[in-house]
Amino acid sequence: MPLPIVSSTISSVKRSLILHRLCRHVFETLRLAPGIVLARSGIVIMILVDTIIVGRYSSTELGYFAIGNSIVQPIVVTSLGLILGTLVLTASNYGAGRLQECGSVWRRSVIYSVVLGLFGLLICLFGESILIFSGQSRDLSAGGARVVKVIGLGIPPHLVFLACSFFLEGLGRVGPGAICMILANAINLILGILLVGGSDWITPLGAEGAAWATTISRWFLAVIMVGCVILMKDQALFSLRSFSLGRFSEWGHQRRLGYAMGLSLAVETLAFSIMQQFAGWLGTSELAAFAIAFQLLTISFMVAIGIGAATAVRVGIAFGRGNSTEIALAGWTGLGLSVFANALIGMFILVFAEPITGVFTEDTAVLAFAIPLLFWVAVALVTDGGQAVVANALRGRQDVWVACSIQGIVFLGIMVPLTWVLSYPLELGAIGLFQGVLIAATLSVLLLGLRFQQLYIKGK
């Protein structure tokens, strides 16, 4: 056979193999992502539902609820990052066939989660002082502090739930987390309606009632998810009921991964929390409008988080097997799916902007501020979701410190001052805040993508 024909045949076979692998990554990512989206977004949906219930009850109470969550959010997300090594190492060990080490990762993570949760609760006890220090009014600080203290009681169980969920996701088992989250959201909805507005036999608690609904639901999640893990049919293969935690020094790699991911998420969340403080200075109506738009950005972002976690699992398994081509295909597949999904969500938000905002509040002053914000939410969530997926792909291959540095510089060093300039000196108000998010997220996805490609070239 002539050499040109042989060469053409080989090239055709290679393209066919790559297309086959790509399709498999799309299938596996989409198989994992919906369950992970439900598990992750369920907590955010709780806050979204509470925001709707509180917003329809009182715009003032909505302000308390929003400013209170701005304190709790950095604590939860930072802690989430510190235990995210659970997912990465579970997937990597599972891909390499080290099943008992997967169980060790889970046991360490649960203990770590309890310690981090108690530390987070301690911080929440000083919520009012933190809000006053950030420049909020006495009234807003007092109302927000009541929310912070109650939600703080739910931080330890929330982190235990995440540790269990990360472990199961690393094994490719996303069903338990999704089912438990659906049940927890039903509980939260019922309790939220009863506690926020009250009834003939319950005193209305406003924002504090919504906080209690979320905290009770999180305790339910923790108990059920621990049960799901230790009652697995094949739990013996992973030694899940063992009490051995190993020496503290043996936790080293898991902790170091967590330090980088925790710092990365802490910086990013701190930046968004500062941005929320900027919103608090704009006034009650504009703060309430910002809270609505920010909730939409956050819940939409959960789609990217689900795809990103699925991508981290796929990349982690390929990394455990030492296959650089599969790592690259898994990462870029995740990014493509995220951009496509979030673009569709953005178009939905644009088309139904008025009815969506109307679900949250009937206050005309708040609606006047909120509706124009949704255009920027729709655009920003595409690149914000994209950078989250690429960051997860880097975490899946255990390259965490460069991603941490990139996100720290972009979000804290660029986005924070940029949003302040756009909102105040340039007098764009809340719109300037979301414009800053768009610019920062676009820069982040470009830099993270370059890093991921650089590692692929080095690994070839």
Protein backbone atom coordinates (compact mmCIF):
# COMPACT_ATOMS: atom_id res chain seq x y z
CA MET A 1 0.00 0.00 0.00
CA PRO A 2 1.44 3.44 -0.95
CA LEU A 3 2.78 5.47 2.00
CA PRO A 4 0.35 8.44 1.48
CA ILE A 5 -2.59 6.05 1.71
CA VAL A 6 -1.16 4.39 4.84
CA SER A 7 -0.56 7.78 6.43
CA SER A 8 -4.08 8.92 5.56
CA THR A 9 -5.54 5.71 7.00
CA ILE A 10 -3.59 6.11 10.25
CA SER A 11 -4.69 9.74 10.58
CA SER A 12 -8.31 8.72 9.99
CA VAL A 13 -8.07 6.01 12.67
CA LYS A 14 -6.55 8.49 15.14
CA ARG A 15 -9.32 11.01 14.49
CA SER A 16 -11.90 8.27 14.95
CA LEU A 17 -10.33 7.21 18.26
CA ILE A 18 -10.18 10.77 19.55
CA LEU A 19 -13.81 11.36 18.53
CA HIS A 20 -14.80 8.14 20.29
CA ARG A 21 -12.95 9.22 23.46
CA LEU A 22 -14.49 12.68 23.28
CA CYS A 23 -17.99 11.23 23.00
CA ARG A 24 -17.27 8.99 25.97
CA HIS A 25 -16.15 11.98 28.06
CA VAL A 26 -19.27 13.91 27.06
CA PHE A 27 -21.44 10.95 28.04
CA GLU A 28 -19.66 10.32 31.37
CA THR A 29 -19.58 14.00 32.30
CA LEU A 30 -23.29 14.36 31.54
CA ARG A 31 -23.99 11.17 33.49
CA LEU A 32 -22.27 12.57 36.58
CA ALA A 33 -23.13 16.26 36.26
CA PRO A 34 -26.93 16.25 36.84
CA GLY A 35 -26.65 14.44 40.17
CA ILE A 36 -23.78 16.66 41.28
CA VAL A 37 -25.70 19.75 40.17
CA LEU A 38 -28.64 18.65 42.33
CA ALA A 39 -26.38 17.92 45.29
CA ARG A 40 -24.49 21.23 45.01
CA SER A 41 -27.30 23.49 43.87
CA GLY A 42 -29.67 22.09 46.46
CA ILE A 43 -28.02 24.16 49.19
CA VAL A 44 -28.14 27.23 46.97
CA ILE A 45 -31.75 26.47 46.06
CA MET A 46 -32.49 26.51 49.79
CA ILE A 47 -31.10 30.04 50.00
CA LEU A 48 -32.91 31.00 46.78
CA VAL A 49 -36.25 29.70 48.08
CA ASP A 50 -35.64 31.46 51.38
CA THR A 51 -34.81 34.66 49.49
CA ILE A 52 -38.11 34.46 47.61
CA ILE A 53 -40.12 33.74 50.77
CA VAL A 54 -38.39 36.49 52.77
CA GLY A 55 -38.54 38.97 49.86
CA ARG A 56 -42.28 38.56 49.51
CA TYR A 57 -42.65 38.96 53.26
CA SER A 58 -40.54 42.14 53.63
CA SER A 59 -37.88 43.99 51.63
CA THR A 60 -36.22 45.03 54.89
CA GLU A 61 -36.01 41.42 56.08
CA LEU A 62 -34.60 40.47 52.66
CA GLY A 63 -31.79 42.96 53.27
CA TYR A 64 -31.05 41.32 56.64
CA PHE A 65 -31.04 37.89 55.03
CA ALA A 66 -28.74 38.95 52.18
CA ILE A 67 -26.21 40.76 54.36
CA GLY A 68 -26.19 37.90 56.87
CA ASN A 69 -25.43 35.34 54.16
CA SER A 70 -22.59 37.52 52.91
CA ILE A 71 -20.76 36.71 56.16
CA VAL A 72 -21.54 32.98 56.19
CA GLN A 73 -20.77 32.39 52.51
CA PRO A 74 -16.97 32.92 52.71
CA ILE A 75 -16.78 30.59 55.73
CA VAL A 76 -18.70 27.79 54.02
CA VAL A 77 -16.95 28.08 50.66
CA THR A 78 -13.47 28.29 52.22
CA SER A 79 -14.22 25.17 54.29
CA LEU A 80 -15.59 23.48 51.16
CA GLY A 81 -12.27 24.12 49.46
CA LEU A 82 -10.33 22.72 52.40
CA ILE A 83 -12.19 19.39 52.14
CA LEU A 84 -12.38 19.33 48.33
CA GLY A 85 -9.30 17.14 48.32
CA THR A 86 -11.76 14.38 49.30
CA LEU A 87 -13.19 14.33 45.78
CA VAL A 88 -9.83 14.70 44.03
CA LEU A 89 -8.03 11.97 45.99
CA THR A 90 -11.02 9.60 46.00
CA ALA A 91 -11.23 9.81 42.20
CA SER A 92 -7.46 9.43 41.78
CA ASN A 93 -7.22 6.45 44.15
CA TYR A 94 -10.29 4.86 42.61
CA GLY A 95 -8.79 5.20 39.14
CA ALA A 96 -5.60 3.55 40.42
CA GLY A 97 -7.52 0.74 42.15
CA ARG A 98 -6.57 1.76 45.73
CA LEU A 99 -10.02 1.22 47.26
CA GLN A 100 -9.08 1.09 50.95
CA GLU A 101 -7.23 4.37 50.61
CA CYS A 102 -10.50 5.87 49.32
CA GLY A 103 -12.10 4.89 52.62
CA SER A 104 -9.23 6.46 54.58
CA VAL A 105 -9.72 9.70 52.65
CA TRP A 106 -13.41 9.75 53.63
CA ARG A 107 -12.81 9.11 57.35
CA ARG A 108 -10.22 11.87 57.56
CA SER A 109 -12.50 14.24 55.70
CA VAL A 110 -15.43 13.76 58.09
CA ILE A 111 -13.30 14.57 61.14
CA TYR A 112 -11.77 17.54 59.34
CA SER A 113 -15.25 18.78 58.39
CA VAL A 114 -16.48 18.74 61.99
CA VAL A 115 -13.45 20.73 63.18
CA LEU A 116 -13.81 23.29 60.40
CA GLY A 117 -17.56 23.56 61.02
CA LEU A 118 -17.09 24.33 64.71
CA PHE A 119 -14.51 26.97 63.87
CA GLY A 120 -16.94 28.52 61.37
CA LEU A 121 -19.68 28.55 64.00
CA LEU A 122 -17.36 30.40 66.38
CA ILE A 123 -16.80 33.13 63.77
CA CYS A 124 -20.56 33.46 63.23
CA LEU A 125 -21.05 34.36 66.89
CA PHE A 126 -19.32 37.67 66.12
CA GLY A 127 -21.50 38.45 63.07
CA GLU A 128 -22.75 41.83 64.29
CA SER A 129 -19.24 43.12 65.03
CA ILE A 130 -18.05 41.97 61.61
CA LEU A 131 -20.92 43.75 59.84
CA ILE A 132 -20.43 46.97 61.80
CA PHE A 133 -16.70 46.84 61.02
CA SER A 134 -17.54 46.46 57.31
CA GLY A 135 -19.43 49.77 57.41
CA GLN A 136 -23.04 48.58 57.58
CA SER A 137 -25.65 50.51 59.56
CA ARG A 138 -26.51 49.49 63.14
CA ASP A 139 -29.96 48.30 62.11
CA LEU A 140 -28.71 46.24 59.17
CA SER A 141 -25.88 44.78 61.27
CA ALA A 142 -28.22 43.75 64.10
CA GLY A 143 -30.74 42.14 61.73
CA GLY A 144 -28.03 40.41 59.72
CA ALA A 145 -26.31 39.13 62.88
CA ARG A 146 -29.42 37.21 63.92
CA VAL A 147 -29.35 35.43 60.56
CA VAL A 148 -25.61 34.72 60.82
CA LYS A 149 -25.86 33.06 64.24
CA VAL A 150 -28.67 30.71 63.22
CA ILE A 151 -27.11 29.70 59.90
CA GLY A 152 -23.80 29.19 61.73
CA LEU A 153 -25.38 26.30 63.62
CA GLY A 154 -25.82 24.56 60.28
CA ILE A 155 -22.21 24.89 59.11
CA PRO A 156 -20.82 21.70 60.81
CA PRO A 157 -23.51 19.38 59.37
CA HIS A 158 -23.29 21.09 56.00
CA LEU A 159 -19.58 20.30 55.78
CA VAL A 160 -20.12 16.68 56.89
CA PHE A 161 -22.70 16.33 54.12
CA LEU A 162 -20.20 17.72 51.60
CA ALA A 163 -17.47 15.34 52.74
CA CYS A 164 -19.80 12.37 52.18
CA SER A 165 -21.02 13.78 48.88
CA PHE A 166 -17.46 14.39 47.61
CA PHE A 167 -16.49 10.82 48.50
CA LEU A 168 -19.42 9.27 46.64
CA GLU A 169 -18.92 11.58 43.65
CA GLY A 170 -15.26 10.54 43.47
CA LEU A 171 -16.52 6.98 43.06
CA GLY A 172 -18.95 8.11 40.35
CA ARG A 173 -21.99 7.57 42.61
CA VAL A 174 -24.05 10.74 42.52
CA GLY A 175 -27.55 9.39 43.21
CA PRO A 176 -27.60 9.44 47.04
CA GLY A 177 -26.55 13.07 47.29
CA ALA A 178 -29.13 14.16 44.74
CA ILE A 179 -32.01 12.26 46.37
CA CYS A 180 -31.14 13.47 49.88
CA MET A 181 -30.93 17.05 48.63
CA ILE A 182 -34.40 16.87 47.06
CA LEU A 183 -35.83 15.71 50.39
CA ALA A 184 -33.94 18.41 52.29
CA ASN A 185 -35.27 21.11 49.99
CA ALA A 186 -38.83 19.93 50.57
CA ILE A 187 -38.25 20.21 54.32
CA ASN A 188 -36.71 23.67 53.89
CA LEU A 189 -39.64 24.91 51.80
CA ILE A 190 -42.26 23.79 54.32
CA LEU A 191 -40.35 25.17 57.29
CA GLY A 192 -39.57 28.41 55.48
CA ILE A 193 -43.22 29.12 54.73
CA LEU A 194 -44.20 28.34 58.32
CA LEU A 195 -41.42 30.22 60.10
CA VAL A 196 -40.93 33.34 57.94
CA GLY A 197 -44.56 34.51 57.75
CA GLY A 198 -45.84 32.63 60.76
CA SER A 199 -49.35 31.28 61.27
CA ASP A 200 -52.09 31.25 63.88
CA TRP A 201 -49.82 29.29 66.23
CA ILE A 202 -46.33 30.39 65.10
CA THR A 203 -44.91 33.92 65.54
CA PRO A 204 -43.45 35.32 62.27
CA LEU A 205 -39.63 35.21 62.42
CA GLY A 206 -38.85 36.87 59.07
CA ALA A 207 -35.26 36.38 57.92
CA GLU A 208 -34.36 34.51 61.09
CA GLY A 209 -37.10 31.97 60.33
CA ALA A 210 -35.59 31.28 56.92
CA ALA A 211 -32.21 30.76 58.57
CA TRP A 212 -33.72 28.18 60.95
CA ALA A 213 -35.35 26.34 58.03
CA THR A 214 -31.98 26.04 56.26
CA THR A 215 -30.11 24.95 59.38
CA ILE A 216 -32.60 22.20 60.25
CA SER A 217 -32.47 20.95 56.65
CA ARG A 218 -28.67 20.80 56.77
CA TRP A 219 -28.73 18.64 59.89
CA PHE A 220 -31.11 16.28 58.12
CA LEU A 221 -28.68 16.08 55.18
CA ALA A 222 -25.67 15.25 57.35
CA VAL A 223 -27.38 12.40 59.19
CA ILE A 224 -28.82 10.81 56.04
CA MET A 225 -25.61 11.07 54.00
CA VAL A 226 -23.41 9.52 56.69
CA GLY A 227 -25.91 6.65 56.76
CA CYS A 228 -25.73 6.30 52.96
CA VAL A 229 -21.95 5.94 53.09
CA ILE A 230 -21.58 3.47 55.95
CA LEU A 231 -24.47 1.33 54.69
CA MET A 232 -23.08 0.94 51.14
CA LYS A 233 -23.34 -2.68 49.95
CA ASP A 234 -19.64 -2.80 49.09
CA GLN A 235 -18.50 -0.74 52.08
CA ALA A 236 -16.14 -3.57 53.15
CA LEU A 237 -14.03 -3.05 50.00
CA PHE A 238 -13.35 0.52 51.16
CA SER A 239 -13.06 -0.33 54.89
CA LEU A 240 -15.58 2.41 55.62
CA ARG A 241 -16.46 1.14 59.11
CA SER A 242 -12.87 1.09 60.28
CA PHE A 243 -11.95 3.54 63.03
CA SER A 244 -8.36 3.89 61.87
CA LEU A 245 -7.47 7.45 60.91
CA GLY A 246 -3.74 6.96 60.59
CA ARG A 247 -1.07 9.33 61.84
CA PHE A 248 -1.58 13.04 61.32
CA SER A 249 1.47 13.09 59.04
CA GLU A 250 -0.29 10.64 56.70
CA TRP A 251 -2.94 13.28 56.02
CA GLY A 252 -0.28 15.53 54.53
CA HIS A 253 -1.12 15.36 50.83
CA GLN A 254 -4.85 15.59 51.44
CA ARG A 255 -4.37 18.64 53.69
CA ARG A 256 -1.99 20.35 51.26
CA LEU A 257 -4.46 19.97 48.40
CA GLY A 258 -7.13 21.39 50.68
CA TYR A 259 -4.98 24.35 51.71
CA ALA A 260 -4.56 25.47 48.11
CA MET A 261 -8.18 24.88 47.13
CA GLY A 262 -9.45 26.41 50.36
CA LEU A 263 -7.30 29.49 49.87
CA SER A 264 -8.41 29.77 46.24
CA LEU A 265 -12.11 29.59 47.09
CA ALA A 266 -11.61 31.79 50.16
CA VAL A 267 -10.06 34.54 48.08
CA GLU A 268 -12.75 34.29 45.41
CA THR A 269 -15.58 34.24 47.93
CA LEU A 270 -14.02 37.03 49.99
CA ALA A 271 -13.93 39.12 46.84
CA PHE A 272 -17.64 38.48 46.22
CA SER A 273 -18.40 39.13 49.87
CA ILE A 274 -16.65 42.51 49.67
CA MET A 275 -18.69 43.21 46.56
CA GLN A 276 -21.84 42.43 48.56
CA GLN A 277 -20.70 44.95 51.17
CA PHE A 278 -20.38 47.52 48.37
CA ALA A 279 -23.99 46.70 47.48
CA GLY A 280 -25.01 47.30 51.09
CA TRP A 281 -23.81 50.89 50.81
CA LEU A 282 -26.14 51.55 47.86
CA GLY A 283 -29.33 51.62 49.97
CA THR A 284 -32.09 49.19 50.95
CA SER A 285 -33.87 48.94 47.58
CA GLU A 286 -30.72 48.57 45.50
CA LEU A 287 -29.32 46.06 48.00
CA ALA A 288 -32.50 43.98 47.71
CA ALA A 289 -32.27 44.17 43.89
CA PHE A 290 -28.62 43.11 44.05
CA ALA A 291 -29.59 40.19 46.32
CA ILE A 292 -32.10 38.96 43.73
CA ALA A 293 -29.65 39.24 40.83
CA PHE A 294 -26.84 37.68 42.84
CA GLN A 295 -29.04 34.72 43.79
CA LEU A 296 -29.79 34.14 40.11
CA LEU A 297 -26.08 34.27 39.28
CA THR A 298 -25.32 31.87 42.12
CA ILE A 299 -28.00 29.30 41.27
CA SER A 300 -27.04 29.41 37.58
CA PHE A 301 -23.41 29.03 38.61
CA MET A 302 -24.31 25.70 40.24
CA VAL A 303 -24.68 24.17 36.79
CA ALA A 304 -21.03 25.01 36.15
CA ILE A 305 -20.10 23.71 39.60
CA GLY A 306 -21.80 20.39 38.80
CA ILE A 307 -20.08 20.12 35.43
CA GLY A 308 -16.81 21.23 37.05
CA ALA A 309 -17.03 18.56 39.76
CA ALA A 310 -17.83 15.92 37.13
CA THR A 311 -14.85 17.19 35.13
CA ALA A 312 -12.61 16.94 38.21
CA VAL A 313 -13.71 13.31 38.67
CA ARG A 314 -13.01 12.45 35.03
CA VAL A 315 -9.67 14.27 35.08
CA GLY A 316 -8.79 12.70 38.45
CA ILE A 317 -9.42 9.17 37.20
CA ALA A 318 -7.32 9.84 34.05
CA PHE A 319 -4.60 11.39 36.21
CA GLY A 320 -4.55 8.31 38.46
CA ARG A 321 -3.97 6.24 35.32
CA GLY A 322 -1.30 8.62 34.02
CA ASN A 323 -3.04 9.29 30.67
CA SER A 324 -2.32 12.89 29.55
CA THR A 325 -4.56 12.71 26.45
CA GLU A 326 -7.54 11.61 28.51
CA ILE A 327 -6.83 14.39 31.03
CA ALA A 328 -6.93 17.00 28.26
CA LEU A 329 -10.08 15.59 26.65
CA ALA A 330 -11.88 15.46 30.01
CA GLY A 331 -10.95 19.06 30.84
CA TRP A 332 -11.87 20.68 27.53
CA THR A 333 -15.07 18.63 27.31
CA GLY A 334 -16.14 20.05 30.66
CA LEU A 335 -15.44 23.61 29.57
CA GLY A 336 -17.39 23.20 26.34
CA LEU A 337 -20.40 21.73 28.13
CA SER A 338 -20.33 24.53 30.72
CA VAL A 339 -20.26 27.31 28.12
CA PHE A 340 -23.12 25.72 26.18
CA ALA A 341 -25.30 25.11 29.26
CA ASN A 342 -24.76 28.54 30.79
CA ALA A 343 -25.38 30.29 27.48
CA LEU A 344 -28.79 28.61 27.35
CA ILE A 345 -29.51 29.64 30.94
CA GLY A 346 -28.44 33.20 30.15
CA MET A 347 -30.83 33.40 27.22
CA PHE A 348 -33.64 32.10 29.43
CA ILE A 349 -32.92 34.81 32.02
CA LEU A 350 -32.95 37.53 29.35
CA VAL A 351 -36.23 36.39 27.82
CA PHE A 352 -38.04 36.05 31.16
CA ALA A 353 -36.34 38.84 33.13
CA GLU A 354 -39.53 40.55 34.31
CA PRO A 355 -41.47 37.46 35.46
CA ILE A 356 -38.35 36.08 37.16
CA THR A 357 -37.81 39.22 39.24
CA GLY A 358 -41.53 39.34 39.97
CA VAL A 359 -41.24 35.98 41.73
CA PHE A 360 -38.92 37.51 44.32
CA THR A 361 -40.73 40.73 45.17
CA GLU A 362 -43.65 43.01 44.31
CA ASP A 363 -41.82 46.13 45.51
CA THR A 364 -41.73 48.43 42.46
CA ALA A 365 -38.64 50.28 43.70
CA VAL A 366 -36.70 47.00 43.97
CA LEU A 367 -37.97 45.78 40.58
CA ALA A 368 -36.80 48.99 38.91
CA PHE A 369 -33.25 48.25 40.04
CA ALA A 370 -33.34 44.47 39.59
CA ILE A 371 -34.54 44.01 35.99
CA PRO A 372 -31.64 45.88 34.31
CA LEU A 373 -29.15 43.82 36.35
CA LEU A 374 -30.26 40.55 34.78
CA PHE A 375 -28.64 41.34 31.42
CA TRP A 376 -25.22 41.46 33.09
CA VAL A 377 -26.01 38.34 35.12
CA ALA A 378 -26.84 36.45 31.90
CA VAL A 379 -23.56 37.46 30.26
CA ALA A 380 -21.30 37.06 33.30
CA LEU A 381 -22.42 33.57 34.22
CA VAL A 382 -20.98 32.12 30.96
CA THR A 383 -17.39 33.11 31.69
CA ASP A 384 -17.76 32.78 35.47
CA GLY A 385 -18.96 29.22 35.01
CA GLY A 386 -16.18 28.54 32.51
CA GLN A 387 -13.42 29.60 34.87
CA ALA A 388 -14.88 27.40 37.62
CA VAL A 389 -14.80 24.34 35.35
CA VAL A 390 -11.19 24.88 34.23
CA ALA A 391 -10.16 25.45 37.85
CA ASN A 392 -11.78 22.11 38.74
CA ALA A 393 -9.98 20.41 35.87
CA LEU A 394 -6.67 21.66 37.27
CA ARG A 395 -7.67 20.43 40.73
CA GLY A 396 -8.53 17.03 39.27
CA ARG A 397 -4.94 16.67 38.05
CA GLN A 398 -3.73 17.95 41.46
CA ASP A 399 -2.26 21.19 40.10
CA VAL A 400 -3.70 23.62 42.62
CA TRP A 401 -1.28 26.39 43.59
CA VAL A 402 -1.01 28.09 40.20
CA ALA A 403 -4.80 28.12 39.87
CA CYS A 404 -5.00 29.53 43.39
CA SER A 405 -2.61 32.35 42.46
CA ILE A 406 -4.46 33.17 39.25
CA GLN A 407 -7.85 33.35 40.95
CA GLY A 408 -6.46 35.34 43.87
CA ILE A 409 -4.92 37.98 41.63
CA VAL A 410 -7.92 38.21 39.33
CA PHE A 411 -10.76 38.26 41.85
CA LEU A 412 -9.23 39.98 44.85
CA GLY A 413 -6.60 42.09 43.13
CA ILE A 414 -8.58 43.13 40.03
CA MET A 415 -12.32 42.51 40.52
CA VAL A 416 -12.69 44.17 43.94
CA PRO A 417 -11.15 47.55 43.05
CA LEU A 418 -12.73 47.43 39.59
CA THR A 419 -16.26 46.90 40.92
CA TRP A 420 -15.80 49.76 43.39
CA VAL A 421 -14.62 52.11 40.63
CA LEU A 422 -17.47 51.14 38.33
CA SER A 423 -20.12 51.41 41.05
CA TYR A 424 -19.06 54.59 42.84
CA PRO A 425 -16.67 56.93 41.01
CA LEU A 426 -18.30 56.03 37.68
CA GLU A 427 -21.74 55.99 39.38
CA LEU A 428 -23.02 52.79 37.74
CA GLY A 429 -24.35 51.40 41.03
CA ALA A 430 -25.19 47.68 41.16
CA ILE A 431 -24.73 47.36 37.38
CA GLY A 432 -21.06 48.23 37.86
CA LEU A 433 -20.71 45.35 40.31
CA PHE A 434 -21.81 42.78 37.73
CA GLN A 435 -19.75 44.39 34.98
CA GLY A 436 -16.71 43.90 37.20
CA VAL A 437 -17.60 40.22 37.64
CA LEU A 438 -17.81 39.77 33.87
CA ILE A 439 -14.39 41.31 33.24
CA ALA A 440 -12.69 39.37 36.03
CA ALA A 441 -14.25 36.02 35.12
CA THR A 442 -13.28 36.41 31.45
CA LEU A 443 -9.67 37.09 32.40
CA SER A 444 -9.69 34.14 34.81
CA VAL A 445 -10.93 31.58 32.29
CA LEU A 446 -8.30 32.68 29.78
CA LEU A 447 -5.40 32.39 32.23
CA LEU A 448 -6.59 29.10 33.73
CA GLY A 449 -7.10 27.67 30.24
CA LEU A 450 -3.54 28.60 29.28
CA ARG A 451 -2.24 26.82 32.40
CA PHE A 452 -4.22 23.66 31.62
CA GLN A 453 -2.89 23.61 28.06
CA GLN A 454 0.66 24.23 29.25
CA LEU A 455 0.48 21.19 31.55
CA TYR A 456 -0.83 19.02 28.71
CA ILE A 457 2.09 20.03 26.48
CA LYS A 458 4.57 19.25 29.26
CA GLY A 459 2.94 15.88 29.94
CA LYS A 460 2.99 14.66 26.35
